[in-house]
mmCIF file of C-alpha atoms in Angstrom:
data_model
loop_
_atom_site.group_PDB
_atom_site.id
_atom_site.type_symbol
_atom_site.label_atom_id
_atom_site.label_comp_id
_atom_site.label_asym_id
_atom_site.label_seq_id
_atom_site.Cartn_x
_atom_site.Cartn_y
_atom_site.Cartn_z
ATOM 1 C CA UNK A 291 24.780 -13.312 15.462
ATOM 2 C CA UNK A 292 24.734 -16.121 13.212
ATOM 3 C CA UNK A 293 22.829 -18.511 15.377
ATOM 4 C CA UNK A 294 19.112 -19.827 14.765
ATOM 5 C CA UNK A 295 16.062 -17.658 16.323
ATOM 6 C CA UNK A 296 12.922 -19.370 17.333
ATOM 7 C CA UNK A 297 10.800 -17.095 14.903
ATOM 8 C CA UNK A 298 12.684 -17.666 11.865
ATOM 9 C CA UNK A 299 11.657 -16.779 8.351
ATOM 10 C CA UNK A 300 11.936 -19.207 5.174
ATOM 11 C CA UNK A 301 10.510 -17.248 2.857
ATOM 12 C CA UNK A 302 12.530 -16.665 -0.771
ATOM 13 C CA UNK A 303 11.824 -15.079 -4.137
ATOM 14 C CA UNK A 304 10.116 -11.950 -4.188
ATOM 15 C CA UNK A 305 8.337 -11.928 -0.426
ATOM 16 C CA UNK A 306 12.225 -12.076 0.810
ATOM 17 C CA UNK A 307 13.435 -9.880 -1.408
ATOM 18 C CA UNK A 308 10.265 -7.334 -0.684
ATOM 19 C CA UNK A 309 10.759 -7.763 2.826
ATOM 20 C CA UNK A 310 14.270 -6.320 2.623
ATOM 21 C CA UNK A 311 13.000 -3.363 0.195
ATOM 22 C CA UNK A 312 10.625 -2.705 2.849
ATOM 23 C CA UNK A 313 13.260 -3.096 5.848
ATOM 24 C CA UNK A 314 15.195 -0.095 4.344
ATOM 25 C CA UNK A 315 12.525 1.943 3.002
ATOM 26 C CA UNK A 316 12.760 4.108 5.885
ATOM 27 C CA UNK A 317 16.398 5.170 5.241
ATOM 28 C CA UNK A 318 15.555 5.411 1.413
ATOM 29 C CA UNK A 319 14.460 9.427 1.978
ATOM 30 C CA UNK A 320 17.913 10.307 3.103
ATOM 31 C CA UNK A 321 19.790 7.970 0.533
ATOM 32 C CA UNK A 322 17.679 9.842 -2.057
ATOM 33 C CA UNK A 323 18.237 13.316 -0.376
ATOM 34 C CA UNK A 324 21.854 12.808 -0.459
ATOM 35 C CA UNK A 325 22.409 11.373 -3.754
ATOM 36 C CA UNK A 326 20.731 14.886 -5.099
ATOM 37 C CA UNK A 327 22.973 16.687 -3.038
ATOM 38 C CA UNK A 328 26.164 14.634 -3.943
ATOM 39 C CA UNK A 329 24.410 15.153 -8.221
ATOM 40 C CA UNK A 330 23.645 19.074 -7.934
ATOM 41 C CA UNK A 331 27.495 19.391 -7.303
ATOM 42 C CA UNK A 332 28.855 17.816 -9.976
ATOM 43 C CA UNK A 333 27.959 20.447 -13.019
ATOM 44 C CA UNK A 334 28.293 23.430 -11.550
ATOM 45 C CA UNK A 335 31.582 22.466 -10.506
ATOM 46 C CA UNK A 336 32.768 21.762 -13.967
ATOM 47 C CA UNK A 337 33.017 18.268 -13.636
ATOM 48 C CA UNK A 338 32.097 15.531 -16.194
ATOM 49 C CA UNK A 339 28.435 14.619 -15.585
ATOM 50 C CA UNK A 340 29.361 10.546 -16.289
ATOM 51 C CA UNK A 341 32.046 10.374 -14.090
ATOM 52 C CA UNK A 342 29.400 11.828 -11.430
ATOM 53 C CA UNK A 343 27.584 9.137 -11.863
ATOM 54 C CA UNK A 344 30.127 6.696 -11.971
ATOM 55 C CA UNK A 345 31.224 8.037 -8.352
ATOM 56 C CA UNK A 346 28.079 7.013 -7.225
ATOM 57 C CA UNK A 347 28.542 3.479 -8.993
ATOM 58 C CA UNK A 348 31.878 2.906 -7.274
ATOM 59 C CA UNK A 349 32.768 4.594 -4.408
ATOM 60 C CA UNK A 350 29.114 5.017 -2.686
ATOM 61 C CA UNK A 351 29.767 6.824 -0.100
ATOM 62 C CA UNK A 352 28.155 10.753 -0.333
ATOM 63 C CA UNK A 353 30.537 12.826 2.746
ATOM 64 C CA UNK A 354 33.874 11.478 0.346
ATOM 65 C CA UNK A 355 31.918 12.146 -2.786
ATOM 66 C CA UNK A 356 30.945 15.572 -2.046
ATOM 67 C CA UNK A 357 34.532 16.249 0.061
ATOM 68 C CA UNK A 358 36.090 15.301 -3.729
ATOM 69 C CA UNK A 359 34.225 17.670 -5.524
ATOM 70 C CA UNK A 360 34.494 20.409 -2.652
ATOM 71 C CA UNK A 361 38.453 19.899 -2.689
ATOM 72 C CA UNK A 362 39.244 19.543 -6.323
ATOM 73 C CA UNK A 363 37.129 22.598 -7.132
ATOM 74 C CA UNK A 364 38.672 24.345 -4.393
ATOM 75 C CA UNK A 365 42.443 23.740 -6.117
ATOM 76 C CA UNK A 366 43.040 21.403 -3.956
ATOM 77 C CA UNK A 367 46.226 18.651 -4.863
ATOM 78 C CA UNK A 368 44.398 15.454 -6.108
ATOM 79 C CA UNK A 369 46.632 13.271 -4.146
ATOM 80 C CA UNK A 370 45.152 15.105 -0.780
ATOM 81 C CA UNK A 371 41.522 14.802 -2.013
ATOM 82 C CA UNK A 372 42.506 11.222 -2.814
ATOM 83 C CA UNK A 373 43.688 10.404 0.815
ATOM 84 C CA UNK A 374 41.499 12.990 2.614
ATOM 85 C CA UNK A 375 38.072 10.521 0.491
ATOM 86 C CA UNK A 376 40.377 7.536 1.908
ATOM 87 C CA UNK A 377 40.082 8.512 5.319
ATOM 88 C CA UNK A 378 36.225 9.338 6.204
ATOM 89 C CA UNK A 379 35.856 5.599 4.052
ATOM 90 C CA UNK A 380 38.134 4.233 6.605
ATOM 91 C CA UNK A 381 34.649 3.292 8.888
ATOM 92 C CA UNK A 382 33.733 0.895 6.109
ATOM 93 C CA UNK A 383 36.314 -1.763 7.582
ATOM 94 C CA UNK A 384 34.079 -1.617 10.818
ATOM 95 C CA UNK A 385 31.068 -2.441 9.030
ATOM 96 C CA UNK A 386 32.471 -5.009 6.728
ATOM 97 C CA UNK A 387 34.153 -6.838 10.132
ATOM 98 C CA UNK A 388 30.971 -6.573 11.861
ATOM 99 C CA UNK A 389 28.753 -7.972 8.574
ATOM 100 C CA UNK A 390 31.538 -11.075 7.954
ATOM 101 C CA UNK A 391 29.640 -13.626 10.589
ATOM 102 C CA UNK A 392 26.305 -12.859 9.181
ATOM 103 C CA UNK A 393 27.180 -13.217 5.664
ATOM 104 C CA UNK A 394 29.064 -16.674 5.995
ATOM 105 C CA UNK A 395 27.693 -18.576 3.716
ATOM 106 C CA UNK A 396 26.861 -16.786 1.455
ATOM 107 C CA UNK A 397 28.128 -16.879 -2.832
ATOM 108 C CA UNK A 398 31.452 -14.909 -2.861
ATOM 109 C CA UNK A 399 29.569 -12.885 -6.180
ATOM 110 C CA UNK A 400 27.018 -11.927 -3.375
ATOM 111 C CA UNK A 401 29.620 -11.219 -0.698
ATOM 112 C CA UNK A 402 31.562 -8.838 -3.280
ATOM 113 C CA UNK A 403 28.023 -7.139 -4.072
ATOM 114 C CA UNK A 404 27.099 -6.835 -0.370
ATOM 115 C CA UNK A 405 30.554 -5.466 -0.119
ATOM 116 C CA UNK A 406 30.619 -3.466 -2.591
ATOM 117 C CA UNK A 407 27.621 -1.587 -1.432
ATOM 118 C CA UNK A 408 28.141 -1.135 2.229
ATOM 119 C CA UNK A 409 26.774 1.434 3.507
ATOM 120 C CA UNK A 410 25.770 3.374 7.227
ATOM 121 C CA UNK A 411 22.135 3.002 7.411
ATOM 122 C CA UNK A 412 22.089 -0.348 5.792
ATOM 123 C CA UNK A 413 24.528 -2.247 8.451
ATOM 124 C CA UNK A 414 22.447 -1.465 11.240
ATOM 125 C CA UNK A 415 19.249 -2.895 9.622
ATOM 126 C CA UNK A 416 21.029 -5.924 7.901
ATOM 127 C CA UNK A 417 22.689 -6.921 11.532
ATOM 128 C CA UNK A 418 19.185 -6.827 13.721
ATOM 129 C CA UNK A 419 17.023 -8.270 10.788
ATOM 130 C CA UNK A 420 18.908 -10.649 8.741
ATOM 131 C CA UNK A 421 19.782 -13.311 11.633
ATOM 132 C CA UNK A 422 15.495 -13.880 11.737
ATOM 133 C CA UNK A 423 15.888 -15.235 8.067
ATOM 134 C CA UNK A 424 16.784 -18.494 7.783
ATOM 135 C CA UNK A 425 20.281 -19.448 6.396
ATOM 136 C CA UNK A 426 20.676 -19.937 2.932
ATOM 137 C CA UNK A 427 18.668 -18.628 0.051
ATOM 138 C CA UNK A 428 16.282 -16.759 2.427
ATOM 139 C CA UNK A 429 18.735 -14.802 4.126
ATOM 140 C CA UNK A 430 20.835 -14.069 1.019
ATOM 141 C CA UNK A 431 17.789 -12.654 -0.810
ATOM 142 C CA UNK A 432 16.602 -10.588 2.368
ATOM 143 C CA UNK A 433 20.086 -9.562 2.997
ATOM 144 C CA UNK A 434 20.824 -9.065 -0.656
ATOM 145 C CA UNK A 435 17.360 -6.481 -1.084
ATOM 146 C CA UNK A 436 18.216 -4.223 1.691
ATOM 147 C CA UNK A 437 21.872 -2.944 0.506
ATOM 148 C CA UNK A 438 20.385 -3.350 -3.486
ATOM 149 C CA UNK A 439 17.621 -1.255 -2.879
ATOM 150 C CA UNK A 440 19.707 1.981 -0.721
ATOM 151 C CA UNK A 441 22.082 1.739 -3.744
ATOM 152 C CA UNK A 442 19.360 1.962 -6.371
ATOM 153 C CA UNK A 443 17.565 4.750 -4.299
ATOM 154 C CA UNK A 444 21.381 6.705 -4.030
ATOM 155 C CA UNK A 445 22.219 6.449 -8.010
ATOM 156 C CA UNK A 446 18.712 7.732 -8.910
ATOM 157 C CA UNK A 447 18.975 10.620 -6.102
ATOM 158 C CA UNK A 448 22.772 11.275 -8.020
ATOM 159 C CA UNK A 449 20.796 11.172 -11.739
ATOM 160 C CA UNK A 450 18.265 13.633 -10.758
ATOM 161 C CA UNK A 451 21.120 16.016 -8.917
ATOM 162 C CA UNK A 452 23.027 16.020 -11.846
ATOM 163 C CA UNK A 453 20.373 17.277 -14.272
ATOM 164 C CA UNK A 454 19.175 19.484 -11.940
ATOM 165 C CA UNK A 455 21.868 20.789 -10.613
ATOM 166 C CA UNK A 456 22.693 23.475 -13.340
ATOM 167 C CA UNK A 457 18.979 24.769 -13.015
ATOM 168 C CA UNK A 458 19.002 25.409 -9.298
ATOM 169 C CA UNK A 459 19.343 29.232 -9.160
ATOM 170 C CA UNK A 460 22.950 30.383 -7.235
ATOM 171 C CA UNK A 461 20.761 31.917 -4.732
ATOM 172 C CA UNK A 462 19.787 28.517 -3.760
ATOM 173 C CA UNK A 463 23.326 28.002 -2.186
ATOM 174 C CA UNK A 464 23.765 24.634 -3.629
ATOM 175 C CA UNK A 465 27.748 24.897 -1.719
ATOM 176 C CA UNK A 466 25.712 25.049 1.588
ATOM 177 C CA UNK A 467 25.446 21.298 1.048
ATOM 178 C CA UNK A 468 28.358 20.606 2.193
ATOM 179 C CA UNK A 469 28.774 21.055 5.772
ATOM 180 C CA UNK A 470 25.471 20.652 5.935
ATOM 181 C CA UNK A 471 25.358 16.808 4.600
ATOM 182 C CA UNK A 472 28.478 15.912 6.926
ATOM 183 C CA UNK A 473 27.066 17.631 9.951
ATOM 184 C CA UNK A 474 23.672 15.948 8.900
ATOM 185 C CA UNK A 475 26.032 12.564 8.769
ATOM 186 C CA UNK A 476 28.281 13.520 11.542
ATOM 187 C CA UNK A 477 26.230 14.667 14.757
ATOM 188 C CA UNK A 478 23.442 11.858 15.119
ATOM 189 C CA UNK A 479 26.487 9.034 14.256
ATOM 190 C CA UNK A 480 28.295 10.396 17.664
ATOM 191 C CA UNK A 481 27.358 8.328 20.905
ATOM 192 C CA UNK A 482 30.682 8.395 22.937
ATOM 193 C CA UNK A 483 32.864 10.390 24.380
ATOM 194 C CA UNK A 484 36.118 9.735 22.597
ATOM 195 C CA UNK A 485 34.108 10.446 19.437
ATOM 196 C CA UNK A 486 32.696 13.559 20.648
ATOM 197 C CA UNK A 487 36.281 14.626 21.288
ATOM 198 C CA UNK A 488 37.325 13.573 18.224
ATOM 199 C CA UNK A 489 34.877 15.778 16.216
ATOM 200 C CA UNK A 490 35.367 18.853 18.443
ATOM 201 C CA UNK A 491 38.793 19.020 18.020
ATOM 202 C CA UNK A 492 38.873 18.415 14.184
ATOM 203 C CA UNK A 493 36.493 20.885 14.027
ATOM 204 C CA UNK A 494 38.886 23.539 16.228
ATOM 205 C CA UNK A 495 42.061 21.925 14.475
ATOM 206 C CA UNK A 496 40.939 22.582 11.011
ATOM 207 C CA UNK A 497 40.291 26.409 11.320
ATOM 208 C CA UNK A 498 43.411 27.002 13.524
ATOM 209 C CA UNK A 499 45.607 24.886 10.794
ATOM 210 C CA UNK A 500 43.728 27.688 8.007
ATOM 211 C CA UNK A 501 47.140 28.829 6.346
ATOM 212 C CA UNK A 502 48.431 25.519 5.711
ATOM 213 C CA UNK A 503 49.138 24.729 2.457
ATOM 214 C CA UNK A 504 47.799 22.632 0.018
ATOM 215 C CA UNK A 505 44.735 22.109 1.463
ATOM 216 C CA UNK A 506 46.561 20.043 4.617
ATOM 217 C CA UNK A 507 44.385 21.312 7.197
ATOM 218 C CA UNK A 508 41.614 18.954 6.857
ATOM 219 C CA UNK A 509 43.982 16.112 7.186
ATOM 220 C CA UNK A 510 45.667 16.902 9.686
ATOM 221 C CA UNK A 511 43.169 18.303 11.913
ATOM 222 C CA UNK A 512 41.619 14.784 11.061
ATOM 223 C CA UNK A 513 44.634 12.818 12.771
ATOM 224 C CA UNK A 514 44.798 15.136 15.774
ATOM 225 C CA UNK A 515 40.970 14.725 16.168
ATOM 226 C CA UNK A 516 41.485 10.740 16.019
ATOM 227 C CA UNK A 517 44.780 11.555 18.486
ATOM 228 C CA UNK A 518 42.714 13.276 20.947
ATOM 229 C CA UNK A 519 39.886 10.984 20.805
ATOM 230 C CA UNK A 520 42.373 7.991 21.573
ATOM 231 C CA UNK A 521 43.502 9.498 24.728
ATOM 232 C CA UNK A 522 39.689 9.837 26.064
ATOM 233 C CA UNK A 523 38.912 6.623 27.845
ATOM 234 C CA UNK A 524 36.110 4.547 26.678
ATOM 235 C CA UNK A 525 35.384 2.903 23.120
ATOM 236 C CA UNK A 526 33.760 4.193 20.106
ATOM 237 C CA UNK A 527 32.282 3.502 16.746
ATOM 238 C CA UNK A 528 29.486 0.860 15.795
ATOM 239 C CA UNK A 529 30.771 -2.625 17.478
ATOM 240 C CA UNK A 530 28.673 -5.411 16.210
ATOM 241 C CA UNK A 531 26.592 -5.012 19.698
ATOM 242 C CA UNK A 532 25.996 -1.429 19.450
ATOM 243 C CA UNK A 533 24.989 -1.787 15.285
ATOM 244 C CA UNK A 534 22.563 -4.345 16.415
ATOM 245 C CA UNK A 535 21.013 -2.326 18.947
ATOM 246 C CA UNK A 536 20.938 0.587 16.952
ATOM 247 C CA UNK A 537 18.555 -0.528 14.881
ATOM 248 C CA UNK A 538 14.814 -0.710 16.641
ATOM 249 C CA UNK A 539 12.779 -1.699 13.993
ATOM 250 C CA UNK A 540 10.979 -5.192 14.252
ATOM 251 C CA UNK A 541 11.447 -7.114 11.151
ATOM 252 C CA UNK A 542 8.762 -7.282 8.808
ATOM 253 C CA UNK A 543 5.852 -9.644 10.307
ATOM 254 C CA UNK A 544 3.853 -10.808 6.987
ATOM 255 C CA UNK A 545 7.051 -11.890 5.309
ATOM 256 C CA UNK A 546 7.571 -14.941 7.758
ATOM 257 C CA UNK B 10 40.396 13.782 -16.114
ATOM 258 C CA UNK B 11 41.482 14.361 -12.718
ATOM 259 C CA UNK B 12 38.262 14.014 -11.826
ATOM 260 C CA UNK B 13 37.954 10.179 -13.180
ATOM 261 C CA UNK B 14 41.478 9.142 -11.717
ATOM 262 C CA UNK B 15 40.716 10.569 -8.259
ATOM 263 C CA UNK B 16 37.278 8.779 -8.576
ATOM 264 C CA UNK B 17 38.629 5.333 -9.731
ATOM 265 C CA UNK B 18 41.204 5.646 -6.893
ATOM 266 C CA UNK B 19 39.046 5.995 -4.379
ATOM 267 C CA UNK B 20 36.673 3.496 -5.620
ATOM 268 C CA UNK B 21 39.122 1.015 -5.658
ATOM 269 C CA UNK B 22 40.350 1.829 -2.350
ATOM 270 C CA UNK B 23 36.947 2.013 -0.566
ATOM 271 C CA UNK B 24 35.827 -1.358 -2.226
ATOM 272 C CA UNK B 25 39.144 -2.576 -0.534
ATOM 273 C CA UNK B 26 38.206 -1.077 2.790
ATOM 274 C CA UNK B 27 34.861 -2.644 2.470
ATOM 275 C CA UNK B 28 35.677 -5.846 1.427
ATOM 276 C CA UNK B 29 38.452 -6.137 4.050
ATOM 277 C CA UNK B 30 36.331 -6.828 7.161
ATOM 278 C CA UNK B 31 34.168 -9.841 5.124
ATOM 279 C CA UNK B 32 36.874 -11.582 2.983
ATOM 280 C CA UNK B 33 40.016 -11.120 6.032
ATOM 281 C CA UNK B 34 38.707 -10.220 9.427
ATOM 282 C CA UNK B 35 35.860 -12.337 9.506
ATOM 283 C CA UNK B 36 35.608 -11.538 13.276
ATOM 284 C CA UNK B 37 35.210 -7.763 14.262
ATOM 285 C CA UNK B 38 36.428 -9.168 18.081
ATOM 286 C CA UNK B 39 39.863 -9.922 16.894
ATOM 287 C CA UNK B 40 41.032 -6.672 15.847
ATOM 288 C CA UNK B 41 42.948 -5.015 18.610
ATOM 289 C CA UNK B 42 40.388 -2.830 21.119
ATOM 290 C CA UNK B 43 43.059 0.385 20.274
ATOM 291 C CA UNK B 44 42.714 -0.322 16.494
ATOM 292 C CA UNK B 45 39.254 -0.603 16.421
ATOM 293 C CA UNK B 46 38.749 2.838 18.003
ATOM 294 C CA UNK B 47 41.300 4.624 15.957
ATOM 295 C CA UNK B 48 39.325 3.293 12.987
ATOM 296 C CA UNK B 49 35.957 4.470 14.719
ATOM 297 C CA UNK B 50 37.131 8.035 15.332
ATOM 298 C CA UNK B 51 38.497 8.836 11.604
ATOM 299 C CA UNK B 52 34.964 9.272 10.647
ATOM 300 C CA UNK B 53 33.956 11.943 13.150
ATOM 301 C CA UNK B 54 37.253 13.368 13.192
ATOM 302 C CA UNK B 55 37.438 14.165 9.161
ATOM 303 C CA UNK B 56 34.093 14.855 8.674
ATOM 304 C CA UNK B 57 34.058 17.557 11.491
ATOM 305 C CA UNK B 58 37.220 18.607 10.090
ATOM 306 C CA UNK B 59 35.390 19.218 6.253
ATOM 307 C CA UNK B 60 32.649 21.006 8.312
ATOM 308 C CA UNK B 61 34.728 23.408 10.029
ATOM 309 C CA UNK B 62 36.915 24.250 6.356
ATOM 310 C CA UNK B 63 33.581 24.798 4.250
ATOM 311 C CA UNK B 64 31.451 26.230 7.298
ATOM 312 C CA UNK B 65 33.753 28.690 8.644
ATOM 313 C CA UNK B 66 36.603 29.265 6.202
ATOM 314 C CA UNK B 67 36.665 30.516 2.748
ATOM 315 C CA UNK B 68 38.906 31.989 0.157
ATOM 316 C CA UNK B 69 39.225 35.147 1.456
ATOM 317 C CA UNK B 70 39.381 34.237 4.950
ATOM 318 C CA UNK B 71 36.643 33.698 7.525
ATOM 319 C CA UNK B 72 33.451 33.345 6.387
ATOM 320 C CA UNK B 73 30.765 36.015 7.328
ATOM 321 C CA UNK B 74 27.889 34.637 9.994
ATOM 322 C CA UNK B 75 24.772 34.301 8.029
ATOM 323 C CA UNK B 76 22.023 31.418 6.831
ATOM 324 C CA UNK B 77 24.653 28.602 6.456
ATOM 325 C CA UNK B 78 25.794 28.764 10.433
ATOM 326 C CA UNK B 79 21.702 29.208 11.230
ATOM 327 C CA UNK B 80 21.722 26.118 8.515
ATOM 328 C CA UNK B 81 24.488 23.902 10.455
ATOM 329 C CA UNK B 82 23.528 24.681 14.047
ATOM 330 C CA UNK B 83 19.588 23.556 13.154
ATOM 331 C CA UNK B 84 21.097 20.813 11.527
ATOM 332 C CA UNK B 85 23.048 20.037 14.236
ATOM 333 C CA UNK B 86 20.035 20.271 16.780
ATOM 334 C CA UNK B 87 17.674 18.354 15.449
ATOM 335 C CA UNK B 88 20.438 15.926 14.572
ATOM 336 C CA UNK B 89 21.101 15.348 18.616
ATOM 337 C CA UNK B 90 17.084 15.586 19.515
ATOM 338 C CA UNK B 91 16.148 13.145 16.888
ATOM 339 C CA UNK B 92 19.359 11.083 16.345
ATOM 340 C CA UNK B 93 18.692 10.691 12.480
ATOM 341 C CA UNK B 94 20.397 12.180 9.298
ATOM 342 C CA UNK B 95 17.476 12.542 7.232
ATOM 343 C CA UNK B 96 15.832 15.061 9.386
ATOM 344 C CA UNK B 97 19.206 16.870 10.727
ATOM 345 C CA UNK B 98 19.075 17.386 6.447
ATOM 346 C CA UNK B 99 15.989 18.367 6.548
ATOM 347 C CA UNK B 100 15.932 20.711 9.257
ATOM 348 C CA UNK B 101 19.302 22.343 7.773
ATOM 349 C CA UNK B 102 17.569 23.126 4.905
ATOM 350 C CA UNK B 103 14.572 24.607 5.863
ATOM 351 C CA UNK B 104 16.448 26.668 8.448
ATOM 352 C CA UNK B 105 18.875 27.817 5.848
ATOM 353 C CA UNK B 106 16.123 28.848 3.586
ATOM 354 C CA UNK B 107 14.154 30.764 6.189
ATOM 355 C CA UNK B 108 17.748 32.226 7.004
ATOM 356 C CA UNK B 109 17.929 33.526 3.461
ATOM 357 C CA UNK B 110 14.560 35.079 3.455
ATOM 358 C CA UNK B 111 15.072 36.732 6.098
ATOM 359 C CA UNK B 112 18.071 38.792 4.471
ATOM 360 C CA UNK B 113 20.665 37.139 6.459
#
């Protein structure tokens, strides 16, 4: 991943850091889309409009966002909305593992924002792109642009949920949001086998758990899914061969 | 205030989970092929879970068949044809509104 291409790019200042505005632009729709949908939540739920936002600042992530807000406003123990957030963040370790040879090299303060601001669409992009950018400054600013600009795009889409949220009529449905963002998230994400077991029996578990207390049938209808998946031969999830594929878009040509 | 703690929690944790793979694994091959998986499959596996609870359950019970399953399943089409969350969203939505035009 880390090694030289024959077509590398040396560009730095603002044509590297366009270039990686421009490399994520197409995901930018959905970050915004979400971060509305993650926003219109947070009022009409009773919940403190800056502590919305700061959500959005520091966890990132809309599917454990919104499952927060869904599960604490449904009485849920905040211990279980705690661990149940926990567990559909667990993915980030994948994408951190599969970012570590790409970002050698770089500042730790740029590691711990890169970090920091993980996120699905951006890991594909960063992992087929960034390795055309020449170590160093180039790549850092590149690298840097595409997971700065999905976070800037997410905590505007959060701002504008949150103010609108309390003016979107009830007929809207504004709860609908929620299995509609994590099937949204969910279905194009599975490619395998064991992960298309995994989801089929979480989503059986979880309604056959109903009378559990406490809100318990989420979780555990999450580790039978993962148990059931794990007996299904094959692999699963984005290894760094897969992420790299994933992503089909040619790098920006003008930028080189 | 439970809000903020449950927030802060998780933000610390996720950081943690995020940060683990660039400051300690450094090399996605040497985590074991099992643990790798298992880590893989908690995604699909809780977030089908959370769309099960909201889609089909609610406080009373089941929930009624109506413009958020016509939502979910165009969702859920459009998210296998075209492999991309932005228009599974988008197609949810629309379907779901067309749904509640309709009187359903």
């Amino acid at each position: 991943m880390g090694a030289m291409t024959s077509a590398e790019r040396t560009a730095t200042g603002f044509p590297a850091i366009r270039a990686g505005a421009l490399a994520i632009a197409p995901m930018t729709p959905g970050a915004f889309a979400f971060g509305v949908a993650f926003g219109a939540l947070v009022l009409p739920a009773a919940l403190n409009p800056y502590t919305g936002v700061l959500a959005s600042a520091i966890i990132g992530a809309g599917a454990s966002q919104i499952s927060i807000v869904n599960q604490l406003t449904a009485g849920v123990p905040a211990v279980i909305a705690v661990l149940t957030a926990i567990a559909i963040n667990l993915r980030f370790a994948l994408y951190s593992a599969a970012l570590a040879p790409l970002l050698s090299g770089f500042p730790p303060r740029l590691k711990a924002f890169i970090a920091f601001r993980i996120a699905d669409p951006a890991v594909p992009i960063a992992l087929h792109q960034g390795p055309h950018w020449q170590q160093g400054r180039p790549r850092q600013q590149f690298v840097g642009a595409i997971f700065g600009t999905l976070w800037s795009i997410w905590m505007i889409g959060t701002i504008v949920g949150i103010i609108a949220g309390p003016v979107i009529p009830q007929g809207w449905g504004v709860a609908f949001i929620v299995p509609l963002m994590f099937a949204s998230v969910i279905v194009p994400g599975i490619r395998t086998a064991p992960e298309l077991v995994a989801a089929l029996v979480g989503l059986t578990a979880v309604v056959l758990l109903r009378g559990m207390p406490l809100g318990l049938n989420v979780v555990t209808a999450g580790v039978l899914g993962v148990a059931a998946g794990m007996l299904i031969p094959g692999t699963a999830g984005p290894a760094p061969e897969s992420l790299e594929m994933d992503a089909d878009d040619d790098p920006d040509e003008e930028a080189r | 205030m439970t809000f903020l703690i449950v927030v802060i929690v998780v933000g610390v944790a996720t950081f943690l989970i995020r940060a683990s793979g660039i400051l300690l694994i450094r090399d996605p091959e040497s985590l074991h092929p099992r643990v790798r998986k298992g880590l893989a499959l908690v995604g699909p596996a809780v977030l089908a879970a959370l769309v099960g609870n909201s889609l089909f359950l609610d406080a009373d019970g089941w929930r009624a068949f109506g413009s958020w399953h016509i939502g979910v399943a165009a969702a859920v089409a459009v998210g296998i044809w075209r492999r991309n969350s932005g228009w599974a969203l988008l197609a949810g939505a629309v379907a779901y509104l067309i749904a509640e035009a309709a009187g359903l």
